[in-house]
XYZ file of C-alpha atoms in Angstrom:
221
model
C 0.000 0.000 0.000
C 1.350 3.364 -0.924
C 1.521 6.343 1.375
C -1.161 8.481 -0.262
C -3.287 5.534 -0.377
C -2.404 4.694 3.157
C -3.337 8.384 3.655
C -6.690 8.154 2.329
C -7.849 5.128 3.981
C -7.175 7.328 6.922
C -8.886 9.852 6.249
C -11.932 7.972 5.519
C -11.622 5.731 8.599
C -11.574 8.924 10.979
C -14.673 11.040 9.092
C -16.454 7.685 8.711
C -15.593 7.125 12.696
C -16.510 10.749 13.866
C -19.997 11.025 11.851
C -20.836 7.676 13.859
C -19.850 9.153 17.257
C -21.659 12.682 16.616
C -24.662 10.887 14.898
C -24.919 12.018 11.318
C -24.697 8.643 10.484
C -27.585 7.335 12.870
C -27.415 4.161 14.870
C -28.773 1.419 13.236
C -28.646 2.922 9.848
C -27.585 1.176 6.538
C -24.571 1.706 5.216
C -24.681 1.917 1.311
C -21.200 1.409 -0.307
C -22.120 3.976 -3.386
C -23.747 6.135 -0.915
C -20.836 6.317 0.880
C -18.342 6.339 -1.962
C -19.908 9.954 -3.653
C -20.384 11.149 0.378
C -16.567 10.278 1.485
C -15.138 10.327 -2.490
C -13.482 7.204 -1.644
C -13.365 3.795 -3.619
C -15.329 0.735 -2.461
C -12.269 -1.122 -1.429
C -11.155 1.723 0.908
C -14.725 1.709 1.839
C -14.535 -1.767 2.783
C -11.367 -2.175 4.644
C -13.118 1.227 6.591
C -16.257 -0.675 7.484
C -14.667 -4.166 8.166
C -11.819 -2.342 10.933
C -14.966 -0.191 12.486
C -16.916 -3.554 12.788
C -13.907 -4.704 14.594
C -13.816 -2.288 16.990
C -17.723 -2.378 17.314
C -19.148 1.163 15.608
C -20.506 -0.692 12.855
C -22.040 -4.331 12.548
C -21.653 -6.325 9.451
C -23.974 -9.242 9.574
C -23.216 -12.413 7.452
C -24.659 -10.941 3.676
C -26.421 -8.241 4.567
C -23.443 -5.437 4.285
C -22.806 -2.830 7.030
C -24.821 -1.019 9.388
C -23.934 1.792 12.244
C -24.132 -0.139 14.803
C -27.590 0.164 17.284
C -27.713 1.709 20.622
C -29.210 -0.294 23.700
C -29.405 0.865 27.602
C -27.008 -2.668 28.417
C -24.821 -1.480 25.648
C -24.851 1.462 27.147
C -24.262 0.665 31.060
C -21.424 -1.810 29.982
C -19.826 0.990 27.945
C -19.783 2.936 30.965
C -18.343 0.255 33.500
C -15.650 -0.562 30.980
C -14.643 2.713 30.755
C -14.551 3.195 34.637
C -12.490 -0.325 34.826
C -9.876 1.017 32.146
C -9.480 4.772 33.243
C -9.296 4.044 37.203
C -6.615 1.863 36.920
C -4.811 3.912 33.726
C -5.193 7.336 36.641
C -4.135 5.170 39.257
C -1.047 4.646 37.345
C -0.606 8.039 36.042
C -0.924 9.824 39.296
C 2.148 7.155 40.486
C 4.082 8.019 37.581
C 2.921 11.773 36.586
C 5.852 14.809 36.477
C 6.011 18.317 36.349
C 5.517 18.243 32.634
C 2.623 16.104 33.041
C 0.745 18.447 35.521
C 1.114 21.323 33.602
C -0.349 19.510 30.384
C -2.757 18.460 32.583
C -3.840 21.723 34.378
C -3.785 23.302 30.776
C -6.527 20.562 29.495
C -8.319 21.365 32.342
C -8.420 25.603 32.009
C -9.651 25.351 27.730
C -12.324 22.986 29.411
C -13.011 25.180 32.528
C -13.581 27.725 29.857
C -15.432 26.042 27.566
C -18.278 25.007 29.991
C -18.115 28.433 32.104
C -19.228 29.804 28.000
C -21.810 26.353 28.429
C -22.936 27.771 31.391
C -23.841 31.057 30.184
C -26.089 29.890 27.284
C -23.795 29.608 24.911
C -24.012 26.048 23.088
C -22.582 27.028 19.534
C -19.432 24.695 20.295
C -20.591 21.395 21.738
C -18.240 19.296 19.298
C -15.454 21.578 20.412
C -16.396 21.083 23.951
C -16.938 17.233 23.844
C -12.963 17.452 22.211
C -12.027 19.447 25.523
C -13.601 16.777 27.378
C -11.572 14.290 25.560
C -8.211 16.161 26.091
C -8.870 16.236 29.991
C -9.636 13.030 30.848
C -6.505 11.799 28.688
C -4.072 13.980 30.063
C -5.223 12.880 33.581
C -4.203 9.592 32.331
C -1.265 10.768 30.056
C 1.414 9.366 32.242
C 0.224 5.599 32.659
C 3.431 4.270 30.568
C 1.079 1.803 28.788
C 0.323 2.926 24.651
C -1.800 -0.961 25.051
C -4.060 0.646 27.307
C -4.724 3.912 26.228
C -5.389 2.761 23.011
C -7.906 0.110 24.408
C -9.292 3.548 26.651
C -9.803 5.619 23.646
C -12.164 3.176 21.932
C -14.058 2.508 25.082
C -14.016 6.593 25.290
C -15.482 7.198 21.698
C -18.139 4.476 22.668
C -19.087 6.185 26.180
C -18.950 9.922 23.903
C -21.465 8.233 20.913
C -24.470 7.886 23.419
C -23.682 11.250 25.278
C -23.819 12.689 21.723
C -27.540 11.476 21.411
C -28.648 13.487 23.903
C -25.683 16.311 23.525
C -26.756 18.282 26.920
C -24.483 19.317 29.419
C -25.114 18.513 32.982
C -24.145 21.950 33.681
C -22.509 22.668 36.723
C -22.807 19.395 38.953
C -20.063 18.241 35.390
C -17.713 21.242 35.823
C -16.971 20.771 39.688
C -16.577 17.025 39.107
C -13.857 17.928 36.762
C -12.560 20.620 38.834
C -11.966 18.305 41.995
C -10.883 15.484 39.795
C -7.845 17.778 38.564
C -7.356 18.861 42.130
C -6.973 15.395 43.235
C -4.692 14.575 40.503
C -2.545 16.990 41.325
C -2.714 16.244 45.094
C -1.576 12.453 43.638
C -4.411 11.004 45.904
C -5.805 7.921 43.596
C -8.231 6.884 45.894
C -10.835 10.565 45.597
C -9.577 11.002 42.155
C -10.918 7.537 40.939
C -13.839 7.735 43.226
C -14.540 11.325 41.813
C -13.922 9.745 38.490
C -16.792 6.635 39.064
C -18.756 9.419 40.083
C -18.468 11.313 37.204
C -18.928 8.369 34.728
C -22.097 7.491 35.930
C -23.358 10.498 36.411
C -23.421 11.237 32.456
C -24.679 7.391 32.328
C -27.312 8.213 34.149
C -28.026 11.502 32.364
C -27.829 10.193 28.960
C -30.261 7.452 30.503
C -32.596 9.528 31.440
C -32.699 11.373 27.959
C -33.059 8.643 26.693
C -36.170 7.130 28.278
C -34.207 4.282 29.801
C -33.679 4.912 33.403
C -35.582 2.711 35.750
């Protein structure tokens, strides 16, 4: 494979990718290789080789001849999303915090202050820049992570992340205030290297968008 084809594949995997996560492509849609092919302006073997490595990673499902499909949304999906996500990130922050240096915290503090901005804009009634805000998101909770010395499990983390991030994006609401001091304290006990609030804060924090998104949803018990 060449570089610009390489390239291109690329490309296509990450628009394909973020178009599932911020639902223009809805769950349980069909995906139509010449749809996609004048929509991305890539070939159908690209196309292919994109589908088949986001049905490995579960975005899309490919059931035995009947093509691709974004894959559906369920509330057990949904919760087990969410656990995995705690399971991976406590132990990647527990590890971080051990391992974290100066360089680290200040990355860390800067995620923090674009997101502390972002949501005190949020706040105010301004909710022009959710995509940009659900990046923010993204870019704190890895830098609190940053420093776990494993590339195995962040990668396995960020896939988990884009999963939890899809059903948040179904519902795209902020939970306002009760979100931004969750991530305030979580940075302060990151900094204060004490694992045991800052993954409790974190468990906190995870299900509390769960069980937002839940409730948006119509699936809360």
């Amino acid at each position: 494979m060449s570089a610009d084809t390489a390239t291109v594949g690329s490309n296509v995997y990450h628009r394909i990718k973020r178009d599932i996560i911020f639902g223009a492509l809805e769950p349980g849609a069909k995906l139509k290789l010449n749809v996609l092919k004048d929509r991305y302006s890539a070939s159908l073997s690209t196309l292919r080789e994109t589908l088949n490595r986001l049905s490995s990673e579960g975005f899309v499902a490919a059931p035995a001849q009947r093509g691709f499909f974004v894959r559906d949304v369920s509330a057990e999906d949904h919760k087990e999303i969410a656990e995995l996500r705690i399971l991976l990130e406590c132990h990647a922050l527990e590890q971080s915090l051990a391992n974290g240096d100066t360089e680290w915290e200040g990355n860390l503090v800067a995620a923090h202050h674009k997101l502390a901005r972002m949501e005190e804009r949020m706040l105010s009634g301004d909710l022009s820049s959710k995509e940009t805000w659900k990046r923010y998101d993204w870019e704190f909770h890895l830098a609190t992570i940053q420093a776990c010395r494993s590339q195995n499990l962040l990668d396995l983390h960020a896939i988990i992340y884009d999963k939890y991030l899809r059903y948040q994006n179904l519902v795209l609401t902020h939970r306002g205030e009760v979100a931004s001091r969750e991530h305030a304290a979580l940075l302060q006990a990151a900094i204060d290297r004490d694992a045991e609030r800052a993954t409790s804060l974190l468990r906190m924090h995870v299900r509390g968008g769960l069980e937002h998104t839940s409730e948006a949803m119509g699936w809360a018990k």
